[in-house]
């Protein structure tokens, strides 16, 4: 099971027909099982408060936290004859491969969508949707945030935080006030929109394998380091470089990548950024660590002159990689949005 930070009673909704992915409320069996996770989360919270008190720390912030009855009343979820835990569990929303029999995922595995030793496909799908929606071009059309995963039943090492995420939604940022109901409605609308784009894209078997390659490549990679630069640059090159160039990207990448870079990089500096990124990807791939350090220094001199490096958090090298990765990730998200929303335009860019 994969839960999202959306809440409420909903009808079963298809997000992607061709992949068989949909969203729904938990089944009765899961409603019962999730209450065990609630109890574990409450016990951990009580233990943490006791530990803080023994250490003399202020725990006033925890007063009245995890008051399930208060949460239900605030959300108007009261139901006679049901416990607060049951009510909350019934209002959770999960994303799943709900129609595997008619899913293109059968091309990968005849038996099930997510083999037991692999991450659940619904998590990977949701991760990609989040990244695509974060593209600046996408937000002009689907401004509602894609929900993120709050619970994964296969992650036995992670402490449950289901109630924590729900309670956080009760107190939105004052600059972005939105009710849970409105957030959920917007999230579903955005998911269905991107799911529709994905279904339109998946016209051939080749399209599916390309999409699947991207889904897997972009999943579970929060590190901002040399290897992230190498992987993202490889994806960017795959999507915008003319395959007839036989792997030669010099000049071509500098001409194509700038249009996808974020606004925080001035137009007059984008060609240089693209050149450094291309060279960095190649030197990382060849293990030329001396040239890598020279390129990182060049990047700092060109793009991070007024940057404050807190070396108690990261080394200067990792601050540099982080800055590069943020810009490359933004560019890749823009490219993926174009791939789904106007593949003919992307094909024209690739062939030029």
Coordinates of C-alpha atoms in Angstrom, one line a residue:
X1 CA 0.0 0.0 0.0
X2 CA 1.2 3.5 -0.8
X3 CA -0.7 6.4 0.9
X4 CA -0.6 10.0 -0.2
X5 CA -1.1 13.3 1.6
X6 CA -4.6 13.6 0.3
X7 CA -7.6 12.8 2.5
X8 CA -11.4 12.2 2.2
X9 CA -13.9 9.7 1.0
X10 CA -13.5 9.4 -2.7
X11 CA -14.8 7.2 -5.6
X12 CA -12.3 4.8 -7.1
X13 CA -10.6 7.0 -9.8
X14 CA -8.4 5.9 -12.7
X15 CA -5.3 8.0 -13.2
X16 CA -3.7 6.1 -16.1
X17 CA -5.8 3.6 -18.1
X18 CA -2.9 2.2 -20.0
X19 CA -0.8 1.6 -16.9
X20 CA -3.8 0.6 -14.8
X21 CA -3.1 3.0 -12.0
X22 CA -5.8 4.4 -9.9
X23 CA -6.5 5.9 -6.4
X24 CA -9.1 4.9 -3.8
X25 CA -9.7 4.6 -0.1
X26 CA -8.3 1.6 1.8
X27 CA -10.2 -1.7 1.8
X28 CA -11.7 -2.8 5.2
X29 CA -8.8 -5.1 5.8
X30 CA -6.3 -2.3 5.4
X31 CA -8.5 0.0 7.5
X32 CA -8.0 -2.4 10.3
X33 CA -4.3 -2.9 9.7
X34 CA -3.6 0.8 9.5
X35 CA -4.9 1.3 13.0
X36 CA -1.9 -0.7 14.2
X37 CA 0.3 1.8 12.6
X38 CA -1.6 4.6 14.3
X39 CA -1.0 3.0 17.7
X40 CA 2.7 2.5 16.9
X41 CA 3.0 6.2 15.9
X42 CA 1.3 7.3 19.1
X43 CA 3.5 5.2 21.3
X44 CA 6.7 6.5 19.6
X45 CA 5.4 10.1 20.1
X46 CA 4.8 9.5 23.8
X47 CA 8.2 8.0 24.2
X48 CA 9.9 10.9 22.5
X49 CA 8.1 13.4 24.7
X50 CA 9.2 11.5 27.8
X51 CA 12.8 11.5 26.5
X52 CA 12.6 15.3 25.8
X53 CA 11.3 15.9 29.3
X54 CA 14.1 13.9 30.9
X55 CA 16.6 16.1 29.0
X56 CA 14.9 19.3 30.2
X57 CA 13.7 20.3 26.8
X58 CA 10.6 22.4 26.3
X59 CA 7.7 20.1 25.1
X60 CA 4.9 22.7 25.1
X61 CA 4.8 22.4 21.3
X62 CA 3.6 18.9 21.7
X63 CA 0.6 19.9 23.8
X64 CA -2.6 18.5 22.4
X65 CA -0.8 17.0 19.4
X66 CA -2.2 13.7 18.1
X67 CA -5.6 14.5 19.5
X68 CA -7.5 12.3 17.1
X69 CA -11.0 13.4 18.3
X70 CA -10.0 17.0 17.7
X71 CA -8.8 16.2 14.2
X72 CA -12.0 14.5 13.3
X73 CA -14.2 17.3 14.6
X74 CA -12.1 19.9 12.8
X75 CA -12.5 18.1 9.6
X76 CA -16.2 17.2 10.1
X77 CA -15.6 13.5 9.8
X78 CA -17.7 12.4 12.8
X79 CA -19.6 9.1 12.4
X80 CA -21.6 7.3 15.1
X81 CA -20.4 3.9 16.1
X82 CA -16.9 4.3 14.8
X83 CA -13.6 5.0 16.6
X84 CA -11.5 7.9 15.7
X85 CA -8.8 5.6 14.3
X86 CA -11.2 3.8 12.1
X87 CA -12.7 7.1 10.8
X88 CA -9.2 8.4 9.9
X89 CA -8.1 5.2 8.3
X90 CA -11.3 5.2 6.1
X91 CA -10.4 8.8 4.9
X92 CA -6.9 8.0 3.8
X93 CA -6.2 7.7 0.0
X94 CA -3.9 5.3 -1.7
X95 CA -2.4 5.0 -5.1
X96 CA -2.1 1.5 -6.7
X97 CA -2.0 -0.5 -9.8
X98 CA -5.7 -1.4 -9.7
X99 CA -6.2 -2.9 -13.2
X100 CA -3.1 -5.0 -13.8
X101 CA -5.0 -7.3 -16.2
X102 CA -5.3 -4.4 -18.7
X103 CA -2.0 -2.7 -17.9
X104 CA 1.0 -2.3 -20.1
X105 CA 3.0 -3.3 -17.1
X106 CA 2.3 -6.9 -18.1
X107 CA 5.0 -6.3 -20.7
X108 CA 7.5 -6.4 -17.9
X109 CA 6.0 -9.1 -15.7
X110 CA 3.2 -11.6 -16.5
X111 CA 2.3 -12.1 -12.9
X112 CA 2.2 -8.9 -10.9
X113 CA 3.0 -5.2 -11.3
X114 CA 5.5 -4.9 -8.4
X115 CA 7.7 -7.9 -7.6
X116 CA 8.1 -8.2 -3.9
X117 CA 11.8 -7.3 -3.9
X118 CA 11.3 -4.2 -6.1
X119 CA 9.8 -0.8 -5.1
X120 CA 6.1 -0.6 -5.7
X121 CA 5.4 0.8 -9.2
X122 CA 2.8 3.2 -7.9
X123 CA 5.6 4.9 -5.8
X124 CA 7.7 5.3 -8.9
X125 CA 4.8 6.6 -10.9
X126 CA 3.9 9.1 -8.2
X127 CA 7.5 10.3 -7.9
X128 CA 7.7 11.0 -11.7
X129 CA 4.3 12.9 -11.6
X130 CA 5.6 15.1 -8.8
X131 CA 8.7 16.0 -10.8
X132 CA 6.8 16.7 -14.0
X133 CA 4.3 18.9 -12.3
X134 CA 7.1 20.9 -10.7
X135 CA 8.2 22.1 -14.2
X136 CA 7.6 25.8 -14.6
X137 CA 5.7 25.2 -17.9
X138 CA 3.5 22.6 -16.2
X139 CA 2.5 24.9 -13.4
X140 CA 1.0 27.3 -15.8
X141 CA -1.5 24.6 -16.8
X142 CA -1.8 22.4 -13.6
X143 CA -0.9 24.6 -10.7
X144 CA -2.2 22.2 -8.1
X145 CA 0.5 20.3 -6.3
X146 CA 0.8 16.6 -7.0
X147 CA 0.5 14.7 -3.6
X148 CA 3.5 12.9 -2.3
X149 CA 3.8 9.5 -0.6
X150 CA 3.3 9.5 3.2
X151 CA 3.4 5.7 3.8
X152 CA 4.8 2.7 2.2
X153 CA 3.7 -0.7 3.6
X154 CA 6.9 -2.3 2.2
X155 CA 9.2 0.0 4.2
X156 CA 9.6 -1.9 7.4
X157 CA 12.5 0.3 8.7
X158 CA 10.6 3.6 8.6
X159 CA 8.5 4.7 11.5
X160 CA 4.9 5.5 10.6
X161 CA 4.1 9.2 10.2
X162 CA 0.5 8.9 8.8
X163 CA -1.1 10.9 11.6
X164 CA 1.8 13.4 11.6
X165 CA 1.2 14.3 7.9
X166 CA -2.5 14.5 8.4
X167 CA -2.2 16.9 11.4
X168 CA 0.3 19.1 9.4
X169 CA -2.4 19.5 6.7
X170 CA -4.7 21.1 9.3
X171 CA -2.3 24.1 9.7
X172 CA -1.2 25.2 6.2
X173 CA 1.3 27.9 5.6
X174 CA -0.3 31.3 6.1
X175 CA 0.8 32.4 2.6
X176 CA -0.8 29.3 1.0
X177 CA -4.1 28.8 3.0
X178 CA -6.0 25.8 1.5
X179 CA -8.4 23.3 3.0
X180 CA -7.8 19.6 2.9
X181 CA -10.8 19.1 0.7
X182 CA -9.6 21.7 -1.8
X183 CA -6.1 20.3 -1.7
X184 CA -7.4 16.8 -2.4
X185 CA -9.6 17.9 -5.2
X186 CA -6.8 19.8 -6.8
X187 CA -4.3 16.9 -6.4
X188 CA -6.7 14.5 -8.0
X189 CA -7.3 16.8 -10.9
X190 CA -3.6 17.2 -11.5
X191 CA -2.9 13.5 -11.2
X192 CA -5.7 12.8 -13.8
X193 CA -4.3 15.4 -16.1
X194 CA -0.8 14.0 -16.1
X195 CA -2.1 10.5 -16.3
X196 CA -4.0 11.5 -19.4
X197 CA -0.8 12.9 -20.9
X198 CA 1.0 9.7 -20.1
X199 CA -1.7 7.6 -21.7
X200 CA -1.5 9.7 -24.9
X201 CA 2.3 9.3 -25.0
X202 CA 2.2 5.5 -24.6
X203 CA 1.2 4.8 -28.3
X204 CA 3.8 2.1 -29.0
X205 CA 5.8 -0.5 -27.2
X206 CA 8.9 1.6 -27.7
X207 CA 7.1 4.5 -26.0
X208 CA 6.4 2.2 -23.0
X209 CA 10.0 1.1 -22.6
X210 CA 11.3 4.7 -22.9
X211 CA 8.8 5.8 -20.3
X212 CA 9.6 2.9 -18.0
X213 CA 13.3 3.6 -18.3
X214 CA 12.7 7.2 -17.2
X215 CA 10.4 6.2 -14.3
X216 CA 13.1 3.9 -12.9
X217 CA 16.0 6.2 -13.5
X218 CA 14.4 9.1 -11.7
X219 CA 13.1 7.1 -8.7
X220 CA 14.6 7.2 -5.2
X221 CA 17.5 9.5 -6.0
X222 CA 17.7 12.3 -3.5
X223 CA 21.5 12.6 -3.5
X224 CA 23.1 15.6 -5.1
X225 CA 26.5 14.4 -6.1
X226 CA 28.7 13.5 -9.1
X227 CA 26.6 10.4 -9.9
X228 CA 23.4 12.4 -9.9
X229 CA 24.9 14.8 -12.4
X230 CA 26.0 12.0 -14.6
X231 CA 22.6 10.3 -14.5
X232 CA 20.5 13.4 -15.1
X233 CA 22.8 14.6 -17.9
X234 CA 22.6 11.2 -19.5
X235 CA 18.8 11.5 -19.5
X236 CA 18.9 15.0 -20.9
X237 CA 21.2 13.9 -23.7
X238 CA 19.0 10.9 -24.5
X239 CA 16.0 13.2 -24.9
X240 CA 17.3 16.2 -26.7
X241 CA 20.5 15.1 -28.6
X242 CA 20.2 14.0 -32.2
X243 CA 20.9 10.2 -32.2
X244 CA 22.4 10.5 -35.6
X245 CA 25.3 12.5 -34.0
X246 CA 26.9 9.2 -32.9
X247 CA 27.4 10.4 -29.3
X248 CA 29.0 13.7 -30.1
X249 CA 27.3 16.3 -27.9
X250 CA 29.8 19.2 -28.0
X251 CA 28.1 22.3 -29.4
X252 CA 24.7 20.6 -29.8
X253 CA 24.1 20.4 -26.1
X254 CA 25.1 24.0 -25.7
X255 CA 22.6 25.0 -28.3
X256 CA 19.6 23.0 -27.0
X257 CA 19.9 22.8 -23.2
X258 CA 19.7 26.6 -22.5
X259 CA 16.0 26.9 -23.4
X260 CA 15.1 24.4 -20.6
X261 CA 17.2 25.9 -17.8
X262 CA 15.4 27.8 -15.0
X263 CA 15.0 31.5 -15.0
X264 CA 17.4 32.0 -12.1
X265 CA 20.2 31.4 -14.6
X266 CA 20.5 34.5 -16.8
X267 CA 20.1 33.9 -20.6
X268 CA 23.6 35.1 -21.3
X269 CA 25.1 32.6 -18.9
X270 CA 23.2 29.5 -20.0
X271 CA 25.5 28.4 -22.8
X272 CA 28.4 28.4 -20.3
X273 CA 26.4 26.4 -17.8
X274 CA 25.6 23.9 -20.5
X275 CA 29.2 23.6 -21.5
X276 CA 30.4 23.0 -18.0
X277 CA 27.6 20.5 -17.4
X278 CA 28.5 18.6 -20.6
X279 CA 32.2 18.5 -19.7
X280 CA 31.5 17.5 -16.1
X281 CA 29.3 14.6 -17.2
X282 CA 32.1 13.3 -19.5
X283 CA 34.9 13.7 -16.9
X284 CA 32.8 12.0 -14.2
X285 CA 32.1 9.1 -16.7
X286 CA 35.8 8.7 -17.4
X287 CA 36.9 9.0 -13.8
X288 CA 39.0 12.1 -14.5
X289 CA 38.8 13.4 -10.9
X290 CA 41.4 16.2 -11.5
X291 CA 39.4 17.6 -14.4
X292 CA 36.2 17.3 -12.3
X293 CA 37.7 19.5 -9.6
X294 CA 38.7 22.1 -12.2
X295 CA 35.2 22.2 -13.6
X296 CA 33.6 22.5 -10.2
X297 CA 35.9 25.5 -9.5
X298 CA 35.0 27.1 -12.8
X299 CA 31.3 26.6 -12.0
X300 CA 31.7 28.3 -8.5
X301 CA 33.6 31.2 -10.1
X302 CA 30.9 31.6 -12.7
X303 CA 27.6 30.9 -10.9
X304 CA 28.2 30.9 -7.1
X305 CA 30.3 34.1 -6.4
X306 CA 27.9 35.4 -3.7
X307 CA 27.0 31.9 -2.4
X308 CA 27.5 31.3 1.4
X309 CA 29.0 27.9 2.0
X310 CA 28.0 26.5 5.4
X311 CA 30.7 23.8 5.7
X312 CA 29.1 22.5 8.9
X313 CA 26.4 21.2 6.6
X314 CA 28.2 20.2 3.4
X315 CA 31.6 20.5 1.9
X316 CA 32.2 23.2 -0.7
X317 CA 32.3 20.4 -3.3
X318 CA 28.9 19.1 -2.3
X319 CA 27.4 22.6 -2.2
X320 CA 28.6 23.0 -5.7
X321 CA 27.1 19.6 -6.8
X322 CA 23.9 20.6 -5.1
X323 CA 23.6 23.8 -7.0
X324 CA 24.3 22.2 -10.3
X325 CA 21.8 19.3 -9.6
X326 CA 19.0 21.7 -8.8
X327 CA 19.4 23.4 -12.1
X328 CA 19.8 20.2 -14.1
X329 CA 16.8 18.7 -12.3
X330 CA 14.7 21.7 -13.2
X331 CA 15.8 21.4 -16.9
X332 CA 15.0 17.7 -17.0
X333 CA 11.5 18.3 -15.6
X334 CA 10.9 20.9 -18.3
X335 CA 12.0 18.4 -21.0
X336 CA 9.8 15.6 -19.6
X337 CA 6.8 18.0 -19.5
X338 CA 7.5 18.8 -23.2
X339 CA 7.9 15.1 -24.0
X340 CA 4.4 14.4 -22.7
X341 CA 2.6 17.7 -23.7
X342 CA 4.1 18.2 -27.1
X343 CA 6.3 15.3 -28.2
X344 CA 6.4 16.6 -31.8
X345 CA 8.1 19.8 -30.6
X346 CA 10.6 17.8 -28.6
X347 CA 11.3 15.5 -31.6
X348 CA 11.9 18.6 -33.7
X349 CA 14.4 19.9 -31.1
X350 CA 16.1 16.5 -31.0
X351 CA 16.4 16.3 -34.8
X352 CA 17.7 19.8 -35.2

